[in-house]
Coordinates of C-alpha atoms in Angstrom, one line a residue:
Chain A
M15 CA -12.4 -13.5 -18.9
I16 CA -10.1 -16.4 -18.1
A17 CA -7.4 -15.3 -20.6
E18 CA -6.5 -12.4 -18.4
S19 CA -4.8 -14.8 -16.1
M20 CA -2.7 -15.9 -19.0
Y21 CA -2.0 -12.8 -20.9
Q22 CA -0.3 -10.8 -18.1
E23 CA 0.8 -7.3 -19.0
L24 CA 4.4 -8.4 -18.5
I25 CA 4.0 -11.2 -21.1
L26 CA 2.5 -8.9 -23.6
E27 CA 5.3 -6.4 -22.9
H28 CA 8.0 -9.0 -23.6
Y29 CA 6.1 -10.1 -26.7
K30 CA 5.9 -6.5 -28.1
H31 CA 9.4 -5.6 -27.0
P32 CA 11.5 -8.8 -27.0
Q33 CA 14.8 -8.6 -25.1
G34 CA 18.0 -9.9 -26.6
R35 CA 16.3 -11.2 -29.8
G36 CA 18.5 -12.0 -32.8
L37 CA 21.3 -14.5 -33.2
R38 CA 24.8 -13.3 -32.2
E39 CA 28.4 -14.4 -32.3
P40 CA 30.3 -15.8 -30.6
Y41 CA 28.6 -18.9 -29.4
D42 CA 29.5 -22.4 -28.1
A43 CA 26.3 -24.2 -29.1
E44 CA 23.3 -23.7 -31.3
V45 CA 20.0 -25.6 -31.2
H46 CA 16.8 -25.5 -33.1
H47 CA 13.6 -26.6 -31.4
V48 CA 10.1 -26.9 -32.9
N49 CA 6.6 -27.5 -31.5
P50 CA 5.1 -29.8 -34.1
T51 CA 1.5 -29.2 -33.0
C52 CA 1.6 -25.5 -33.7
G53 CA 4.7 -24.9 -35.8
D54 CA 6.4 -22.6 -33.3
E55 CA 10.1 -22.7 -33.6
V56 CA 13.2 -21.2 -31.9
T57 CA 16.9 -21.2 -32.7
M58 CA 19.0 -20.6 -29.7
R59 CA 22.7 -19.9 -29.1
V60 CA 24.6 -19.8 -25.8
K61 CA 28.1 -18.6 -25.0
V62 CA 29.5 -19.7 -21.7
D63 CA 32.9 -18.7 -20.3
D64 CA 35.5 -20.9 -18.7
G65 CA 34.2 -20.0 -15.3
G66 CA 30.7 -21.4 -16.1
K67 CA 29.2 -17.9 -16.5
V68 CA 26.6 -17.5 -19.2
L69 CA 27.8 -14.6 -21.3
D70 CA 25.1 -14.5 -23.9
V71 CA 21.8 -16.2 -24.8
S72 CA 20.7 -15.2 -28.3
Y73 CA 17.7 -16.5 -30.2
D74 CA 15.4 -16.1 -33.1
G75 CA 12.1 -17.8 -33.9
Q76 CA 8.5 -17.4 -34.6
G77 CA 5.4 -18.3 -32.7
C78 CA 2.6 -17.1 -30.4
S79 CA 3.0 -14.4 -27.8
I80 CA 3.6 -17.0 -25.1
S81 CA 6.4 -18.7 -26.8
Q82 CA 8.1 -15.5 -27.9
A83 CA 7.7 -13.8 -24.5
A84 CA 9.1 -16.8 -22.8
A85 CA 12.2 -16.6 -24.9
S86 CA 12.6 -13.0 -24.0
V87 CA 12.2 -13.6 -20.3
L88 CA 14.6 -16.5 -20.5
H89 CA 17.2 -14.2 -22.1
E90 CA 16.9 -11.8 -19.2
L91 CA 17.0 -14.3 -16.5
T92 CA 19.9 -16.4 -17.8
T93 CA 22.4 -13.9 -19.3
G94 CA 25.0 -13.1 -16.7
S95 CA 24.2 -15.9 -14.3
T96 CA 26.1 -19.1 -13.9
V97 CA 25.1 -22.3 -15.8
E98 CA 24.2 -23.9 -12.5
E99 CA 22.0 -21.0 -11.4
S100 CA 20.3 -20.8 -14.7
L101 CA 19.5 -24.5 -14.8
S102 CA 17.9 -24.3 -11.4
V103 CA 15.7 -21.5 -12.8
V104 CA 14.8 -23.7 -15.8
D105 CA 13.9 -26.5 -13.4
E106 CA 11.7 -24.3 -11.3
F107 CA 10.0 -22.9 -14.5
T108 CA 9.4 -26.4 -15.8
R109 CA 7.9 -27.4 -12.5
L110 CA 5.6 -24.4 -12.5
M111 CA 4.5 -25.0 -16.1
Q112 CA 3.8 -28.7 -15.6
G113 CA 2.0 -28.1 -12.3
R114 CA -1.5 -27.6 -14.0
G115 CA -1.9 -24.4 -12.0
Q116 CA -1.6 -26.2 -8.7
V117 CA 2.0 -25.3 -8.1
E118 CA 3.0 -22.2 -6.1
A119 CA 5.7 -20.3 -8.0
D120 CA 8.9 -19.4 -6.2
E121 CA 9.2 -15.8 -7.1
D122 CA 12.7 -15.5 -5.6
V123 CA 14.0 -18.0 -8.2
L124 CA 11.7 -17.1 -11.1
G125 CA 11.6 -13.3 -11.1
D126 CA 9.6 -12.1 -14.1
A127 CA 8.9 -15.6 -15.2
V128 CA 6.2 -15.9 -12.5
A129 CA 4.0 -14.0 -14.9
F130 CA 3.7 -17.3 -16.8
A131 CA 2.0 -19.0 -13.8
G132 CA -1.4 -18.6 -15.5
V133 CA -0.3 -20.4 -18.6
A134 CA 0.0 -23.6 -16.6
K135 CA -3.8 -23.8 -16.5
F136 CA -3.9 -24.1 -20.3
P137 CA -2.4 -27.5 -21.1
A138 CA -2.4 -26.7 -24.8
R139 CA -0.2 -23.7 -24.2
V140 CA 2.3 -25.1 -21.8
K141 CA 4.5 -26.4 -24.6
C142 CA 4.6 -22.8 -26.0
A143 CA 6.0 -21.5 -22.8
L144 CA 8.5 -24.3 -22.5
L145 CA 9.8 -24.2 -26.0
A146 CA 12.6 -21.7 -25.5
W147 CA 13.5 -23.0 -22.1
M148 CA 13.9 -26.6 -23.3
A149 CA 16.0 -25.3 -26.2
Y150 CA 18.2 -23.4 -23.7
K151 CA 18.7 -26.5 -21.5
D152 CA 19.7 -28.5 -24.6
A153 CA 22.1 -25.7 -25.8
V154 CA 23.8 -25.5 -22.4
V155 CA 24.2 -29.2 -22.2
R156 CA 25.8 -29.2 -25.6
S157 CA 28.0 -26.3 -24.8
Q158 CA 29.4 -28.2 -21.8
A159 CA 30.0 -31.4 -23.8
Chain B
M30 CA -38.3 -26.6 -48.5
N31 CA -38.1 -23.1 -49.8
A32 CA -35.9 -20.3 -48.5
E33 CA -38.5 -19.1 -46.0
S34 CA -38.9 -22.4 -44.4
F35 CA -35.2 -22.6 -43.5
D36 CA -35.4 -21.4 -39.9
V37 CA -32.0 -21.4 -38.4
E38 CA -33.4 -20.6 -34.9
R39 CA -35.5 -23.8 -35.1
I40 CA -32.5 -25.8 -36.3
R41 CA -30.4 -24.5 -33.4
K42 CA -33.0 -25.9 -31.0
D43 CA -32.2 -29.4 -32.3
F44 CA -28.6 -29.0 -31.1
P45 CA -28.7 -28.9 -27.3
I46 CA -25.0 -27.9 -27.0
L47 CA -25.5 -24.7 -28.8
S48 CA -27.5 -23.3 -25.9
R49 CA -25.0 -24.2 -23.2
E50 CA -23.0 -21.6 -21.3
L51 CA -19.3 -21.7 -21.0
P52 CA -17.6 -20.9 -17.7
G53 CA -17.9 -17.3 -16.8
G54 CA -21.3 -17.0 -18.4
R55 CA -20.0 -16.8 -22.0
P56 CA -22.4 -18.0 -24.6
L57 CA -21.0 -20.6 -27.0
V58 CA -20.3 -19.4 -30.6
Y59 CA -19.3 -22.6 -32.4
L60 CA -17.4 -21.8 -35.6
D61 CA -15.4 -25.0 -35.7
S62 CA -17.7 -27.4 -37.6
G63 CA -15.0 -28.0 -40.3
N64 CA -13.1 -29.7 -37.5
S65 CA -16.1 -31.6 -36.1
S66 CA -19.8 -30.7 -36.1
Q67 CA -22.2 -30.7 -33.2
K68 CA -25.0 -33.3 -32.9
P69 CA -28.8 -32.9 -33.0
T70 CA -31.1 -34.5 -30.5
Q71 CA -32.3 -36.8 -33.2
V72 CA -28.9 -38.4 -33.5
I73 CA -28.2 -38.5 -29.8
E74 CA -31.6 -40.1 -29.1
T75 CA -31.3 -42.7 -31.9
M76 CA -28.0 -43.8 -30.4
R77 CA -29.3 -43.8 -26.9
E78 CA -32.4 -45.7 -27.9
H79 CA -30.4 -48.3 -29.7
L80 CA -28.1 -48.8 -26.7
A81 CA -31.0 -48.9 -24.3
S82 CA -33.3 -51.3 -26.2
H83 CA -31.7 -53.1 -29.1
Y84 CA -28.0 -53.4 -28.7
S85 CA -26.0 -56.5 -29.4
N86 CA -23.4 -57.5 -31.9
V87 CA -24.2 -57.5 -35.6
G88 CA -24.0 -60.2 -38.2
R89 CA -23.0 -63.1 -36.0
A90 CA -25.6 -63.0 -33.2
L91 CA -28.7 -65.1 -34.1
H92 CA -31.0 -64.0 -31.2
A93 CA -33.7 -61.3 -31.2
L94 CA -31.3 -58.5 -30.2
G95 CA -28.8 -59.7 -32.8
S96 CA -31.2 -59.4 -35.6
E97 CA -32.6 -56.0 -34.4
S98 CA -29.0 -54.7 -34.2
T99 CA -28.0 -56.1 -37.5
E100 CA -31.2 -54.7 -39.1
A101 CA -30.5 -51.2 -37.7
Y102 CA -26.8 -51.4 -38.8
E103 CA -27.6 -52.5 -42.3
T104 CA -30.5 -50.0 -42.6
A105 CA -28.0 -47.3 -41.7
R106 CA -25.9 -48.5 -44.6
E107 CA -28.9 -48.2 -46.9
K108 CA -29.7 -44.7 -45.8
I109 CA -26.1 -43.6 -46.4
A110 CA -26.0 -45.2 -49.8
A111 CA -29.2 -43.3 -50.7
F112 CA -27.8 -40.1 -49.3
V113 CA -24.8 -40.1 -51.6
G114 CA -26.5 -41.7 -54.5
A115 CA -24.6 -45.0 -54.3
P116 CA -25.9 -47.4 -57.0
S117 CA -25.7 -50.3 -54.5
R118 CA -25.7 -50.5 -50.7
D119 CA -22.9 -53.0 -50.9
E120 CA -20.6 -50.3 -52.2
V121 CA -20.8 -48.5 -48.8
I122 CA -18.1 -49.6 -46.5
F123 CA -18.0 -48.5 -42.9
T124 CA -14.6 -47.4 -41.7
K125 CA -13.4 -45.7 -38.6
N126 CA -13.0 -42.3 -40.4
A127 CA -12.1 -40.8 -43.8
S128 CA -8.4 -41.5 -43.1
E129 CA -9.0 -45.2 -42.8
A130 CA -11.1 -45.1 -46.0
I131 CA -8.2 -43.5 -47.9
N132 CA -5.6 -45.9 -46.3
L133 CA -7.8 -48.8 -47.3
V134 CA -7.7 -47.8 -51.0
A135 CA -4.0 -46.9 -50.9
Y136 CA -3.3 -50.4 -49.4
A137 CA -4.9 -52.1 -52.4
F138 CA -2.3 -50.6 -54.8
G139 CA 1.1 -52.2 -55.3
N140 CA -0.1 -55.0 -53.1
P141 CA 1.5 -58.4 -54.2
V142 CA -1.8 -60.2 -53.5
N143 CA -3.7 -57.9 -55.9
T144 CA -3.1 -59.1 -59.4
D145 CA -5.5 -56.7 -61.0
E146 CA -3.5 -54.6 -63.5
R147 CA -5.2 -51.3 -62.5
F148 CA -3.7 -51.6 -59.0
K149 CA -0.2 -52.6 -59.9
V150 CA 2.2 -50.0 -58.8
G151 CA 6.0 -49.9 -59.0
P152 CA 9.0 -47.7 -60.0
G153 CA 8.1 -45.5 -62.9
D154 CA 4.4 -45.3 -61.9
E155 CA 2.9 -42.1 -60.6
I156 CA 0.4 -41.1 -57.9
V157 CA -1.1 -37.7 -58.2
I158 CA -2.5 -35.6 -55.3
S159 CA -2.6 -31.8 -54.7
E160 CA -1.0 -29.2 -52.5
M161 CA -4.3 -28.4 -50.8
E162 CA -4.8 -31.9 -49.4
H163 CA -5.4 -32.7 -45.7
H164 CA -2.6 -34.9 -44.3
S165 CA -5.0 -37.8 -44.5
N166 CA -4.9 -37.6 -48.3
I167 CA -1.2 -37.1 -48.4
V168 CA 0.5 -39.5 -46.0
P169 CA -1.3 -42.7 -47.2
W170 CA 0.0 -41.9 -50.7
Q171 CA 3.5 -41.1 -49.5
L172 CA 3.5 -44.5 -47.8
L173 CA 2.4 -46.2 -51.0
A174 CA 5.1 -44.4 -53.0
Q175 CA 7.7 -45.5 -50.3
R176 CA 6.5 -49.1 -50.4
T177 CA 6.5 -49.4 -54.2
G178 CA 9.1 -47.0 -55.5
A179 CA 6.4 -45.1 -57.4
T180 CA 6.6 -41.3 -57.7
L181 CA 4.3 -39.0 -55.8
R182 CA 3.3 -35.8 -57.8
W183 CA 0.8 -33.1 -57.1
F184 CA -1.2 -30.2 -58.5
G185 CA -0.2 -26.8 -57.2
V186 CA -2.5 -24.1 -55.8
T187 CA -3.0 -20.6 -57.2
D188 CA -2.5 -17.5 -55.2
E189 CA -6.2 -17.2 -55.0
G190 CA -6.5 -20.6 -53.4
R191 CA -7.8 -22.5 -56.5
L192 CA -6.5 -25.8 -57.7
D193 CA -4.0 -25.1 -60.5
I194 CA -4.7 -27.6 -63.3
G195 CA -2.8 -25.7 -65.9
N196 CA -0.4 -28.7 -66.2
L197 CA -3.2 -31.4 -66.1
D198 CA -2.2 -33.2 -69.3
E199 CA 1.5 -33.4 -68.2
L200 CA 0.8 -34.3 -64.6
V201 CA -1.8 -36.9 -65.3
N202 CA -0.3 -39.2 -67.9
E203 CA 0.1 -42.8 -69.0
R204 CA 2.3 -43.5 -65.9
T205 CA -0.5 -42.3 -63.5
K206 CA -2.2 -45.1 -61.6
I207 CA -4.4 -43.1 -59.2
V208 CA -5.4 -39.4 -58.7
S209 CA -6.7 -38.5 -55.3
I210 CA -8.1 -35.0 -54.8
V211 CA -10.0 -33.2 -52.1
H212 CA -13.5 -32.2 -53.1
Q213 CA -13.7 -29.1 -50.8
S214 CA -10.6 -27.8 -49.1
N215 CA -10.7 -27.8 -45.3
V216 CA -8.6 -24.6 -45.2
L217 CA -9.4 -22.6 -48.3
G218 CA -13.0 -23.6 -48.6
T219 CA -12.4 -24.1 -52.3
V220 CA -14.7 -26.6 -54.0
N221 CA -12.8 -28.3 -56.8
S222 CA -14.2 -29.1 -60.1
V223 CA -13.8 -32.9 -60.5
S224 CA -14.9 -33.4 -64.1
P225 CA -11.9 -31.9 -66.0
I226 CA -9.5 -34.0 -63.9
L227 CA -11.7 -37.1 -64.2
A228 CA -11.9 -36.7 -68.0
R229 CA -8.1 -36.8 -68.2
V230 CA -7.9 -39.7 -65.7
R231 CA -10.2 -41.7 -67.9
E232 CA -8.1 -40.8 -71.0
V233 CA -5.0 -42.3 -69.5
G234 CA -6.7 -45.3 -67.9
A235 CA -6.0 -44.3 -64.2
L236 CA -8.3 -44.4 -61.2
M237 CA -9.7 -41.5 -59.3
M238 CA -10.5 -40.9 -55.6
V239 CA -12.2 -37.9 -54.0
D240 CA -11.8 -36.9 -50.4
A241 CA -15.3 -35.6 -49.7
S242 CA -15.0 -35.1 -45.9
Q243 CA -15.7 -31.4 -46.3
S244 CA -18.3 -31.6 -49.1
V245 CA -20.7 -34.4 -48.2
P246 CA -21.7 -32.6 -45.0
H247 CA -22.4 -29.3 -46.7
Q248 CA -23.8 -29.8 -50.2
P249 CA -25.6 -32.5 -52.1
V250 CA -23.1 -35.1 -53.3
D251 CA -24.0 -37.8 -55.7
V252 CA -21.2 -40.3 -56.2
A253 CA -22.7 -41.7 -59.4
E254 CA -22.9 -38.2 -60.8
L255 CA -19.3 -37.4 -59.7
G256 CA -18.3 -40.4 -61.7
V257 CA -15.1 -41.1 -59.8
D258 CA -14.0 -44.5 -58.5
F259 CA -13.7 -43.9 -54.8
V260 CA -15.2 -41.4 -52.4
A261 CA -14.2 -41.0 -48.7
F262 CA -16.1 -39.1 -46.0
T263 CA -16.5 -39.1 -42.2
G264 CA -19.5 -39.1 -39.9
H265 CA -18.5 -36.6 -37.2
K266 CA -18.3 -33.7 -39.6
M267 CA -21.9 -34.3 -40.8
V268 CA -23.8 -34.1 -37.5
G269 CA -23.1 -37.8 -36.9
P270 CA -20.8 -39.4 -34.2
S271 CA -17.1 -39.8 -34.3
G272 CA -15.6 -43.3 -34.9
I273 CA -17.5 -43.9 -38.1
G274 CA -16.5 -43.1 -41.7
V275 CA -17.4 -44.2 -45.1
L276 CA -15.7 -45.5 -48.2
W277 CA -17.8 -45.6 -51.3
G278 CA -16.2 -47.5 -54.2
R279 CA -17.3 -49.0 -57.5
R280 CA -18.4 -52.6 -56.9
E281 CA -16.1 -54.2 -59.5
L282 CA -13.1 -52.4 -58.1
L283 CA -13.9 -53.3 -54.5
D284 CA -14.3 -56.9 -55.6
A285 CA -10.9 -56.8 -57.1
M286 CA -9.2 -55.3 -54.1
P287 CA -7.6 -57.3 -51.3
P288 CA -8.9 -57.1 -47.7
F289 CA -7.4 -54.3 -45.6
L290 CA -7.7 -55.6 -42.1
G291 CA -8.1 -59.3 -41.4
G292 CA -10.3 -60.6 -38.6
G293 CA -13.8 -61.7 -37.6
E294 CA -16.8 -61.3 -40.0
M295 CA -14.7 -60.5 -43.0
I296 CA -14.2 -64.1 -44.0
E297 CA -16.1 -66.7 -45.9
A298 CA -14.1 -69.7 -44.6
V299 CA -10.9 -70.1 -42.6
W300 CA -8.4 -73.0 -42.6
M301 CA -5.2 -73.0 -40.7
D302 CA -3.2 -72.1 -43.7
H303 CA -5.5 -69.8 -45.7
S304 CA -8.9 -68.1 -45.8
T305 CA -11.5 -67.0 -48.3
Y306 CA -13.3 -63.7 -47.9
A307 CA -16.8 -62.5 -47.5
P308 CA -18.2 -60.4 -50.3
V309 CA -18.2 -56.6 -50.1
P310 CA -18.9 -54.7 -48.0
H311 CA -18.1 -57.2 -45.2
K312 CA -14.7 -58.1 -46.7
F313 CA -13.6 -54.7 -45.6
E314 CA -15.2 -54.6 -42.1
A315 CA -13.1 -56.9 -40.0
G316 CA -14.0 -57.2 -36.3
T317 CA -17.0 -55.8 -34.5
P318 CA -17.7 -52.5 -36.2
P319 CA -18.7 -49.2 -34.6
I320 CA -22.4 -50.4 -34.5
V321 CA -24.1 -47.6 -32.6
E322 CA -21.9 -45.0 -34.5
A323 CA -23.1 -46.4 -37.8
I324 CA -26.7 -46.2 -36.7
G325 CA -26.1 -42.7 -35.4
L326 CA -24.7 -41.8 -38.9
G327 CA -27.9 -43.2 -40.4
A328 CA -29.9 -40.8 -38.1
A329 CA -27.6 -38.0 -39.1
V330 CA -28.3 -38.4 -42.8
D331 CA -32.0 -38.6 -42.0
Y332 CA -31.7 -35.3 -40.2
L333 CA -29.7 -33.6 -43.0
T334 CA -32.2 -34.9 -45.6
S335 CA -35.2 -33.6 -43.6
V336 CA -33.6 -30.1 -43.5
G337 CA -32.5 -30.5 -47.2
M338 CA -29.0 -30.4 -48.5
D339 CA -29.8 -27.8 -51.0
E340 CA -31.1 -25.6 -48.2
I341 CA -28.0 -26.2 -46.1
K342 CA -25.8 -25.3 -49.1
R343 CA -27.8 -22.1 -49.7
H344 CA -27.7 -21.1 -46.0
E345 CA -23.9 -21.6 -45.8
K346 CA -23.4 -19.6 -49.0
E347 CA -25.2 -16.8 -47.3
L348 CA -23.0 -17.1 -44.3
V349 CA -19.8 -17.2 -46.2
T350 CA -20.8 -14.3 -48.4
Y351 CA -21.5 -12.3 -45.2
A352 CA -18.3 -13.4 -43.6
L353 CA -16.1 -12.6 -46.6
D354 CA -17.7 -9.2 -46.8
A355 CA -17.1 -8.5 -43.1
L356 CA -13.5 -9.8 -43.1
D357 CA -12.3 -8.5 -46.5
G358 CA -10.9 -5.1 -45.7
F359 CA -10.6 -5.8 -42.0
P360 CA -7.3 -4.0 -41.1
G361 CA -4.3 -6.4 -41.2
L362 CA -6.4 -9.4 -42.1
R363 CA -5.4 -11.7 -45.0
I364 CA -7.9 -14.3 -46.2
I365 CA -6.2 -17.5 -47.3
G366 CA -8.5 -18.8 -50.0
P367 CA -11.0 -17.4 -52.6
H368 CA -12.4 -14.0 -51.7
T369 CA -15.7 -14.6 -53.5
A370 CA -18.4 -17.1 -52.6
V371 CA -18.2 -18.9 -56.0
A372 CA -17.3 -22.6 -55.9
R373 CA -16.5 -22.1 -52.3
G374 CA -17.9 -23.6 -49.1
G375 CA -18.4 -22.0 -45.6
T376 CA -14.8 -22.2 -44.4
V377 CA -12.8 -19.0 -44.0
S378 CA -9.1 -19.1 -43.0
F379 CA -7.1 -16.0 -42.3
T380 CA -4.0 -14.4 -40.7
L381 CA -4.0 -11.3 -38.6
E382 CA -0.8 -9.2 -39.2
G383 CA 1.6 -9.6 -36.3
I384 CA -0.6 -11.8 -34.2
H385 CA -0.1 -15.6 -34.0
P386 CA -3.3 -17.6 -34.6
H387 CA -2.9 -19.3 -31.2
D388 CA -3.2 -15.9 -29.5
V389 CA -6.2 -15.0 -31.8
G390 CA -8.0 -18.3 -30.9
Q391 CA -7.2 -18.0 -27.2
I392 CA -8.7 -14.5 -26.9
L393 CA -11.7 -15.4 -29.0
D394 CA -12.4 -18.4 -26.8
D395 CA -11.6 -17.0 -23.4
V396 CA -13.3 -13.6 -23.8
Y397 CA -16.1 -14.3 -26.2
G398 CA -16.7 -18.1 -26.2
I399 CA -16.0 -18.2 -29.9
A400 CA -14.6 -21.6 -30.9
V401 CA -12.4 -21.4 -34.0
R402 CA -9.6 -23.6 -35.1
V403 CA -6.0 -22.4 -35.1
G404 CA -2.9 -24.0 -36.5
H405 CA -2.2 -25.7 -39.8
H406 CA -5.5 -27.7 -39.8
C407 CA -3.7 -30.9 -40.8
A408 CA -2.7 -29.2 -44.1
R409 CA 0.9 -28.1 -43.5
P410 CA 2.0 -28.2 -47.1
L411 CA -0.7 -25.8 -48.0
H412 CA 0.4 -23.4 -45.3
L413 CA 4.0 -23.7 -46.5
R414 CA 2.7 -22.9 -50.0
F415 CA 1.4 -19.6 -48.7
G416 CA 4.5 -19.0 -46.6
I417 CA 2.7 -19.0 -43.3
P418 CA 3.0 -21.4 -40.3
A419 CA -0.6 -21.3 -39.3
T420 CA -4.0 -19.7 -39.8
T421 CA -7.2 -19.0 -37.8
R422 CA -10.1 -20.8 -39.3
A423 CA -13.8 -20.1 -38.9
S424 CA -16.0 -22.8 -40.4
F425 CA -19.8 -22.6 -40.7
Y426 CA -22.6 -25.1 -40.7
L427 CA -26.4 -25.2 -40.9
Y428 CA -26.8 -24.0 -37.3
N429 CA -24.6 -20.9 -37.6
T430 CA -26.0 -17.3 -37.9
T431 CA -24.8 -14.0 -39.2
A432 CA -24.9 -12.7 -35.6
E433 CA -22.2 -15.2 -34.8
I434 CA -20.1 -13.8 -37.6
D435 CA -20.7 -10.3 -36.1
A436 CA -19.4 -11.7 -32.8
L437 CA -16.3 -13.0 -34.6
V438 CA -15.6 -9.6 -36.1
R439 CA -16.0 -7.9 -32.7
G440 CA -13.7 -10.5 -31.1
L441 CA -11.1 -9.9 -33.8
H442 CA -11.2 -6.1 -33.0
H443 CA -10.6 -7.0 -29.4
V444 CA -7.7 -9.3 -30.3
Q445 CA -6.0 -6.4 -32.1
K446 CA -6.5 -4.2 -29.1
V447 CA -4.8 -6.7 -26.8
F448 CA -1.8 -7.4 -29.1
G449 CA -1.7 -4.1 -31.0

C-alpha cells in the first residue's frame, strides 16, 4: 500500500477541514494559478502590513486532496509570520517536493508541511502540492511591488 | 466464432503484461485501454522477428533486406485496408497517430496550393465538429479556422451524453465545407450514428471525416459502408504499437490534396526550384516511416481478426452492461454518459461526490493495482459541458473480465472510506 506514504492522516485532515479557506478582504494582491494537466485551480489573496508581517492568506479553489490540503497547510504556516520567514518555508517546501523523495525534510522549518514528504515520490502529484505554494509566492511578490 | 468459443482467460494468456505483478505484490487490473491498449505476444514477436531478421529501410533499398522490409510494410498496409474495408490499399496512409491523420486532412483545406473547389475555405465558410470531440479533433480545426477566417461550429451534447443533432439542418448548411465527428466518444462511450449527419453533408455538398480512434479497435468498422470521406484511427489503441496511425481517404480526394509533409520518398522528381509528387499513399508518407510499427499494426489486425471483431464487440457489451449495472446506484457516483448499453462502447466515466478523480485514481492504483485514467481525457470542452473539471474513466477491452469490474467496485468503496 504505497499510497499510505502519501495520504498521511494530517493531509486528509486538512482536506476534510480546510483552514482559512474562502477569499477575504482586505488584500494587497490576488493571483489565480491553474495546473493545466489536471484542471486544479487556486485563487489566492495576501495582506501584508507595513512591517512585512503577513496578516492574512485567503484562498479558494478546487482540486484533489493534495492540492487542497497543501493550501490549508500553507495558510496555517504563513499567516502571522513575516514575508521573509514565509518565503524561506516556501523554498524549503519546494526543495522537499522536487527532491524525488531523496530529500530529508527540515521539520523545524516546515512544521505540518513535512506530512507532504511522501508526495515527492509521485512525480505526477508534485505539481498538485506546489500549486498553492507557487501562487502564494507570486502573490507576495506582487504585494511587495 | 460463437459465444462459447470466446474464452477471455485464453485471450489473457496472449497478453504477457496482464500476468505481471506490481510492486507490493498487487495484481494488475488494467482498465485503461481507451488510453492505450496492451499488446499480445503475436504483435511483440512479429516486431521482434522483423527487427531480428528482415529489417532495413523500405521503398528505396534495393537489396534483399530492402525488398523483404518493403514487402512486409506494404503487406501490413493491405491487411489494414482489408480490416477496415478500404476499397483500395492505396487509400490507407500511414501516419504517426490519429492526430496527425486529422491534421493532414485539415491542412488540405484553405491551402493556397489546393485549387480543388471542395477544399477552398475562407471567411464565411464553416467547419462543423462536436462538443464531445477529443482535442485531436478540435484543435486542428481551430487552427484551420484561424488560418482562413472560416467559422468553427459544433453539435452540442445532451444531458444523457448523446450527440444533439436537433439543429442538424441549420448547423450543416451551404456554407459548411467539412464536418468532422467522433465515431465513439473516448469519455462518454457513446457511439454516434453517422448516417443522418452524412445524408445532410451530402445534401449541402460538404465533406465528412470520422475520428474512429475509439471504434475501430472495438467493433467492426467498414469505411465503405460508413460512406464518409475520411477516417482516422491509431494503432496503439487496437493492440498495435504506438507511433503508427492511419488515415483512410477516398482516392480521388487524396489525389486532389496537397502533400502534408515534404521529404524523402514522397516525391516523383525534384529540381532545385520545384518538385512533383509520388502517387498516394506515398505522397503523404515523407521520410522513413515507422516501419516496424506498421508491420506490428498488421500483426495486430491479424490478431483482432482471428479473435473476431463481432466477438470483441459482444464481449465488451457484456462488460459495459455489467459495469453500468454495478456503478449505477453506487452511492455518490455519477456516470457521465449513457446509462444503458445501447449504441455505447466499453468506456465508463464517472465522478464520485466530494472526491477528486486524481485521489480516486491514486488509491485504486496504489492499493489495488487498478489502472484507470483520471482527468479530462483530452476532452476538456466536454467536461466543461457537464460542469466538472475531471472524471475517472474505466475503459474495457477484449482481455477484461467481470471480476476486474468487481475489483473496481471494491476499490471505489475503499476510496470512499479513505476520503469520506
